[in-house]
JSON list of C-alpha atoms in Angstrom, two decimals:
[
{"chain": "R", "resi": 1, "resn": "MET", "atom": "CA", "xyz": [1.03, 3.36, -24.26]},
{"chain": "R", "resi": 2, "resn": "GLY", "atom": "CA", "xyz": [1.51, 0.33, -26.60]},
{"chain": "R", "resi": 3, "resn": "PHE", "atom": "CA", "xyz": [0.32, -2.89, -26.81]},
{"chain": "R", "resi": 4, "resn": "LEU", "atom": "CA", "xyz": [3.57, -4.09, -25.10]},
{"chain": "R", "resi": 5, "resn": "GLU", "atom": "CA", "xyz": [4.17, -1.18, -22.84]},
{"chain": "R", "resi": 6, "resn": "LEU", "atom": "CA", "xyz": [4.88, -1.78, -19.43]},
{"chain": "R", "resi": 7, "resn": "LYS", "atom": "CA", "xyz": [2.29, 0.02, -17.14]},
{"chain": "R", "resi": 8, "resn": "PRO", "atom": "CA", "xyz": [3.68, 3.37, -14.95]},
{"chain": "R", "resi": 9, "resn": "PHE", "atom": "CA", "xyz": [3.19, 1.08, -12.28]},
{"chain": "R", "resi": 10, "resn": "GLU", "atom": "CA", "xyz": [2.83, -2.42, -11.73]},
{"chain": "R", "resi": 11, "resn": "CYS", "atom": "CA", "xyz": [3.06, -3.92, -8.38]},
{"chain": "R", "resi": 12, "resn": "GLN", "atom": "CA", "xyz": [5.83, -6.69, -8.22]},
{"chain": "R", "resi": 13, "resn": "LEU", "atom": "CA", "xyz": [4.33, -7.70, -4.93]},
{"chain": "R", "resi": 14, "resn": "CYS", "atom": "CA", "xyz": [8.12, -7.72, -3.37]},
{"chain": "R", "resi": 15, "resn": "GLY", "atom": "CA", "xyz": [7.36, -6.28, 0.18]},
{"chain": "R", "resi": 16, "resn": "THR", "atom": "CA", "xyz": [9.94, -3.13, -0.19]},
{"chain": "R", "resi": 17, "resn": "CYS", "atom": "CA", "xyz": [6.75, -1.04, 0.36]},
{"chain": "R", "resi": 18, "resn": "CYS", "atom": "CA", "xyz": [5.66, -3.61, 3.59]},
{"chain": "R", "resi": 19, "resn": "LYS", "atom": "CA", "xyz": [8.93, -2.41, 5.36]},
{"chain": "R", "resi": 20, "resn": "GLY", "atom": "CA", "xyz": [9.29, 0.73, 7.37]},
{"chain": "R", "resi": 21, "resn": "GLU", "atom": "CA", "xyz": [8.34, 2.40, 10.32]},
{"chain": "R", "resi": 22, "resn": "GLY", "atom": "CA", "xyz": [4.41, 2.90, 11.37]},
{"chain": "R", "resi": 23, "resn": "GLY", "atom": "CA", "xyz": [1.84, 4.87, 8.78]},
{"chain": "R", "resi": 24, "resn": "VAL", "atom": "CA", "xyz": [-0.40, 2.03, 7.51]},
{"chain": "R", "resi": 25, "resn": "PHE", "atom": "CA", "xyz": [-3.59, 2.57, 9.49]},
{"chain": "R", "resi": 26, "resn": "ILE", "atom": "CA", "xyz": [-6.87, 0.84, 8.99]},
{"chain": "R", "resi": 27, "resn": "THR", "atom": "CA", "xyz": [-10.58, 1.76, 10.10]},
{"chain": "R", "resi": 28, "resn": "GLU", "atom": "CA", "xyz": [-12.53, 0.64, 12.34]},
{"chain": "R", "resi": 29, "resn": "GLU", "atom": "CA", "xyz": [-14.55, -0.93, 9.64]},
{"chain": "R", "resi": 30, "resn": "GLU", "atom": "CA", "xyz": [-11.91, -2.88, 7.86]},
{"chain": "R", "resi": 31, "resn": "LEU", "atom": "CA", "xyz": [-10.84, -4.66, 11.07]},
{"chain": "R", "resi": 32, "resn": "PRO", "atom": "CA", "xyz": [-13.71, -7.03, 11.15]},
{"chain": "R", "resi": 33, "resn": "GLY", "atom": "CA", "xyz": [-12.45, -7.88, 7.55]},
{"chain": "R", "resi": 34, "resn": "ILE", "atom": "CA", "xyz": [-9.37, -8.32, 7.78]},
{"chain": "R", "resi": 35, "resn": "ALA", "atom": "CA", "xyz": [-9.54, -10.59, 11.13]},
{"chain": "R", "resi": 36, "resn": "ARG", "atom": "CA", "xyz": [-11.83, -12.73, 9.31]},
{"chain": "R", "resi": 37, "resn": "TYR", "atom": "CA", "xyz": [-9.85, -13.29, 5.99]},
{"chain": "R", "resi": 38, "resn": "LEU", "atom": "CA", "xyz": [-7.15, -14.42, 8.77]},
{"chain": "R", "resi": 39, "resn": "ASN", "atom": "CA", "xyz": [-9.59, -16.89, 10.87]},
{"chain": "R", "resi": 40, "resn": "SER", "atom": "CA", "xyz": [-9.19, -14.64, 13.50]},
{"chain": "R", "resi": 41, "resn": "SER", "atom": "CA", "xyz": [-11.22, -13.14, 16.17]},
{"chain": "R", "resi": 42, "resn": "VAL", "atom": "CA", "xyz": [-11.42, -9.41, 15.99]},
{"chain": "R", "resi": 43, "resn": "GLU", "atom": "CA", "xyz": [-9.54, -9.31, 19.51]},
{"chain": "R", "resi": 44, "resn": "ASP", "atom": "CA", "xyz": [-6.73, -11.76, 18.70]},
{"chain": "R", "resi": 45, "resn": "PHE", "atom": "CA", "xyz": [-5.91, -9.97, 15.10]},
{"chain": "R", "resi": 46, "resn": "GLU", "atom": "CA", "xyz": [-5.78, -6.36, 17.51]},
{"chain": "R", "resi": 47, "resn": "ARG", "atom": "CA", "xyz": [-3.94, -7.77, 19.95]},
{"chain": "R", "resi": 48, "resn": "ASN", "atom": "CA", "xyz": [-1.33, -9.54, 17.67]},
{"chain": "R", "resi": 49, "resn": "HIS", "atom": "CA", "xyz": [-0.93, -7.22, 14.97]},
{"chain": "R", "resi": 50, "resn": "CYS", "atom": "CA", "xyz": [-2.36, -3.95, 15.84]},
{"chain": "R", "resi": 51, "resn": "LEU", "atom": "CA", "xyz": [-1.50, -0.72, 17.57]},
{"chain": "R", "resi": 52, "resn": "ARG", "atom": "CA", "xyz": [-3.87, 2.01, 18.51]},
{"chain": "R", "resi": 53, "resn": "LYS", "atom": "CA", "xyz": [-2.61, 5.64, 18.65]},
{"chain": "R", "resi": 54, "resn": "ASN", "atom": "CA", "xyz": [-3.48, 8.78, 18.76]},
{"chain": "R", "resi": 55, "resn": "GLY", "atom": "CA", "xyz": [-7.02, 7.44, 17.29]},
{"chain": "R", "resi": 56, "resn": "ARG", "atom": "CA", "xyz": [-6.13, 5.28, 14.45]},
{"chain": "R", "resi": 57, "resn": "ILE", "atom": "CA", "xyz": [-5.53, 1.52, 14.58]},
{"chain": "R", "resi": 58, "resn": "TYR", "atom": "CA", "xyz": [-2.08, 1.06, 13.06]},
{"chain": "R", "resi": 59, "resn": "ILE", "atom": "CA", "xyz": [-0.46, -2.43, 12.01]},
{"chain": "R", "resi": 60, "resn": "ARG", "atom": "CA", "xyz": [2.44, -3.26, 13.74]},
{"chain": "R", "resi": 61, "resn": "THR", "atom": "CA", "xyz": [5.98, -3.34, 12.63]},
{"chain": "R", "resi": 62, "resn": "ARG", "atom": "CA", "xyz": [8.30, -6.42, 13.50]},
{"chain": "R", "resi": 63, "resn": "ALA", "atom": "CA", "xyz": [11.27, -6.11, 14.86]},
{"chain": "R", "resi": 64, "resn": "ASP", "atom": "CA", "xyz": [13.05, -6.31, 10.87]},
{"chain": "R", "resi": 65, "resn": "GLY", "atom": "CA", "xyz": [11.41, -3.49, 10.10]},
{"chain": "R", "resi": 66, "resn": "TYR", "atom": "CA", "xyz": [8.36, -5.59, 8.20]},
{"chain": "R", "resi": 67, "resn": "CYS", "atom": "CA", "xyz": [4.69, -5.15, 8.70]},
{"chain": "R", "resi": 68, "resn": "SER", "atom": "CA", "xyz": [3.67, -7.60, 10.66]},
{"chain": "R", "resi": 69, "resn": "LEU", "atom": "CA", "xyz": [1.46, -8.84, 8.17]},
{"chain": "R", "resi": 70, "resn": "TRP", "atom": "CA", "xyz": [4.41, -9.72, 5.67]},
{"chain": "R", "resi": 71, "resn": "ASP", "atom": "CA", "xyz": [5.81, -13.27, 5.97]},
{"chain": "R", "resi": 72, "resn": "GLY", "atom": "CA", "xyz": [7.48, -13.10, 2.23]},
{"chain": "R", "resi": 73, "resn": "GLY", "atom": "CA", "xyz": [3.81, -12.06, 1.09]},
{"chain": "R", "resi": 74, "resn": "CYS", "atom": "CA", "xyz": [1.32, -10.05, 2.47]},
{"chain": "R", "resi": 75, "resn": "LEU", "atom": "CA", "xyz": [-1.12, -12.60, 4.10]},
{"chain": "R", "resi": 76, "resn": "VAL", "atom": "CA", "xyz": [-4.08, -10.18, 3.59]},
{"chain": "R", "resi": 77, "resn": "HIS", "atom": "CA", "xyz": [-3.27, -8.90, 0.20]},
{"chain": "R", "resi": 78, "resn": "PRO", "atom": "CA", "xyz": [-6.68, -9.70, -1.19]},
{"chain": "R", "resi": 79, "resn": "VAL", "atom": "CA", "xyz": [-8.35, -7.64, 1.81]},
{"chain": "R", "resi": 80, "resn": "LYS", "atom": "CA", "xyz": [-5.48, -5.07, 2.30]},
{"chain": "R", "resi": 81, "resn": "PRO", "atom": "CA", "xyz": [-6.22, -1.48, 4.39]},
{"chain": "R", "resi": 82, "resn": "ARG", "atom": "CA", "xyz": [-6.82, 1.37, 2.23]},
{"chain": "R", "resi": 83, "resn": "PRO", "atom": "CA", "xyz": [-3.19, 2.80, 2.63]},
{"chain": "R", "resi": 84, "resn": "CYS", "atom": "CA", "xyz": [-1.72, -0.30, 0.84]},
{"chain": "R", "resi": 85, "resn": "LYS", "atom": "CA", "xyz": [-4.16, -0.40, -1.45]},
{"chain": "R", "resi": 86, "resn": "GLU", "atom": "CA", "xyz": [-3.49, 3.35, -2.91]},
{"chain": "R", "resi": 87, "resn": "TRP", "atom": "CA", "xyz": [0.49, 2.79, -3.23]},
{"chain": "R", "resi": 88, "resn": "PRO", "atom": "CA", "xyz": [1.91, 4.39, -4.77]},
{"chain": "R", "resi": 89, "resn": "PHE", "atom": "CA", "xyz": [-0.66, 6.86, -5.96]},
{"chain": "R", "resi": 90, "resn": "PHE", "atom": "CA", "xyz": [-0.99, 8.55, -2.82]},
{"chain": "R", "resi": 91, "resn": "LYS", "atom": "CA", "xyz": [-1.87, 11.97, -3.04]},
{"chain": "R", "resi": 92, "resn": "ALA", "atom": "CA", "xyz": [1.82, 13.64, -2.24]},
{"chain": "R", "resi": 93, "resn": "MET", "atom": "CA", "xyz": [3.50, 11.48, -5.10]},
{"chain": "R", "resi": 94, "resn": "MET", "atom": "CA", "xyz": [0.24, 12.58, -7.43]},
{"chain": "R", "resi": 95, "resn": "ARG", "atom": "CA", "xyz": [1.11, 16.39, -6.78]},
{"chain": "R", "resi": 96, "resn": "ASP", "atom": "CA", "xyz": [4.83, 16.17, -6.21]},
{"chain": "R", "resi": 97, "resn": "ARG", "atom": "CA", "xyz": [7.57, 14.61, -9.07]},
{"chain": "R", "resi": 98, "resn": "SER", "atom": "CA", "xyz": [10.38, 14.83, -6.09]},
{"chain": "R", "resi": 99, "resn": "ASN", "atom": "CA", "xyz": [8.19, 12.32, -4.26]},
{"chain": "R", "resi": 100, "resn": "TRP", "atom": "CA", "xyz": [7.50, 10.00, -7.55]},
{"chain": "R", "resi": 101, "resn": "GLU", "atom": "CA", "xyz": [11.59, 10.16, -8.39]},
{"chain": "R", "resi": 102, "resn": "VAL", "atom": "CA", "xyz": [12.43, 8.78, -4.59]},
{"chain": "R", "resi": 103, "resn": "ALA", "atom": "CA", "xyz": [9.34, 5.90, -5.37]},
{"chain": "R", "resi": 104, "resn": "LYS", "atom": "CA", "xyz": [10.76, 5.35, -8.95]},
{"chain": "R", "resi": 105, "resn": "GLU", "atom": "CA", "xyz": [14.31, 4.52, -7.58]},
{"chain": "R", "resi": 106, "resn": "ASN", "atom": "CA", "xyz": [13.06, 2.44, -4.46]},
{"chain": "R", "resi": 107, "resn": "CYS", "atom": "CA", "xyz": [10.22, 0.48, -5.42]},
{"chain": "R", "resi": 108, "resn": "PRO", "atom": "CA", "xyz": [10.92, -1.98, -8.55]},
{"chain": "R", "resi": 109, "resn": "GLY", "atom": "CA", "xyz": [7.09, -1.64, -9.53]},
{"chain": "R", "resi": 110, "resn": "VAL", "atom": "CA", "xyz": [7.64, 1.64, -11.06]},
{"chain": "R", "resi": 111, "resn": "ASN", "atom": "CA", "xyz": [8.23, 1.32, -14.33]},
{"chain": "R", "resi": 112, "resn": "PRO", "atom": "CA", "xyz": [11.84, 3.94, -14.39]},
{"chain": "R", "resi": 113, "resn": "ASP", "atom": "CA", "xyz": [10.86, 4.49, -18.53]},
{"chain": "R", "resi": 114, "resn": "ALA", "atom": "CA", "xyz": [7.32, 6.04, -18.05]},
{"chain": "R", "resi": 115, "resn": "THR", "atom": "CA", "xyz": [7.38, 9.86, -17.66]},
{"chain": "R", "resi": 116, "resn": "TYR", "atom": "CA", "xyz": [5.35, 11.30, -14.37]},
{"chain": "R", "resi": 117, "resn": "GLU", "atom": "CA", "xyz": [2.82, 12.42, -16.98]},
{"chain": "R", "resi": 118, "resn": "GLU", "atom": "CA", "xyz": [1.91, 9.05, -17.90]},
{"chain": "R", "resi": 119, "resn": "PHE", "atom": "CA", "xyz": [2.19, 7.58, -13.79]},
{"chain": "R", "resi": 120, "resn": "GLN", "atom": "CA", "xyz": [-0.72, 10.84, -13.04]},
{"chain": "R", "resi": 121, "resn": "ALA", "atom": "CA", "xyz": [-2.57, 9.49, -15.21]},
{"chain": "R", "resi": 122, "resn": "GLN", "atom": "CA", "xyz": [-2.80, 5.59, -14.41]},
{"chain": "R", "resi": 123, "resn": "GLY", "atom": "CA", "xyz": [-3.12, 6.93, -10.65]},
{"chain": "R", "resi": 124, "resn": "ARG", "atom": "CA", "xyz": [-6.15, 8.96, -11.36]},
{"chain": "R", "resi": 125, "resn": "SER", "atom": "CA", "xyz": [-7.47, 5.92, -13.97]},
{"chain": "R", "resi": 126, "resn": "GLU", "atom": "CA", "xyz": [-7.13, 3.70, -10.95]},
{"chain": "R", "resi": 127, "resn": "THR", "atom": "CA", "xyz": [-8.67, 6.20, -7.87]},
{"chain": "R", "resi": 128, "resn": "GLU", "atom": "CA", "xyz": [-11.37, 6.70, -10.58]},
{"chain": "R", "resi": 129, "resn": "SER", "atom": "CA", "xyz": [-12.24, 2.70, -10.84]},
{"chain": "R", "resi": 130, "resn": "GLU", "atom": "CA", "xyz": [-12.08, 2.55, -7.83]},
{"chain": "R", "resi": 131, "resn": "SER", "atom": "CA", "xyz": [-15.40, 5.26, -6.71]}
]
């Protein structure tokens, strides 16, 4: 990749990935940190933003389809849940080119000029740096 070339993925903070039904879950370990970041008690945060279902804690989706933590920007971006941190480098995208093609069409952060192999390399690199 050259000096001025764009990365295969660079978050645009646009909120496209913050809209859609369910799927974003947080762990019991993430819950207090996110609540603290919002200057909220764990109980208030959970009551206002979460739904417990099938043994997981999910972030609620508002009537307009957006995550309850989206307000023209992510209210918890510095402490966002793991699924949000991992986007778009989910296993399904890293293993299946067709999933990546769909993301490329819908997410303005996915560079349309990048190859799938460049995307995978960036995903592996970012995953390794978080370990």
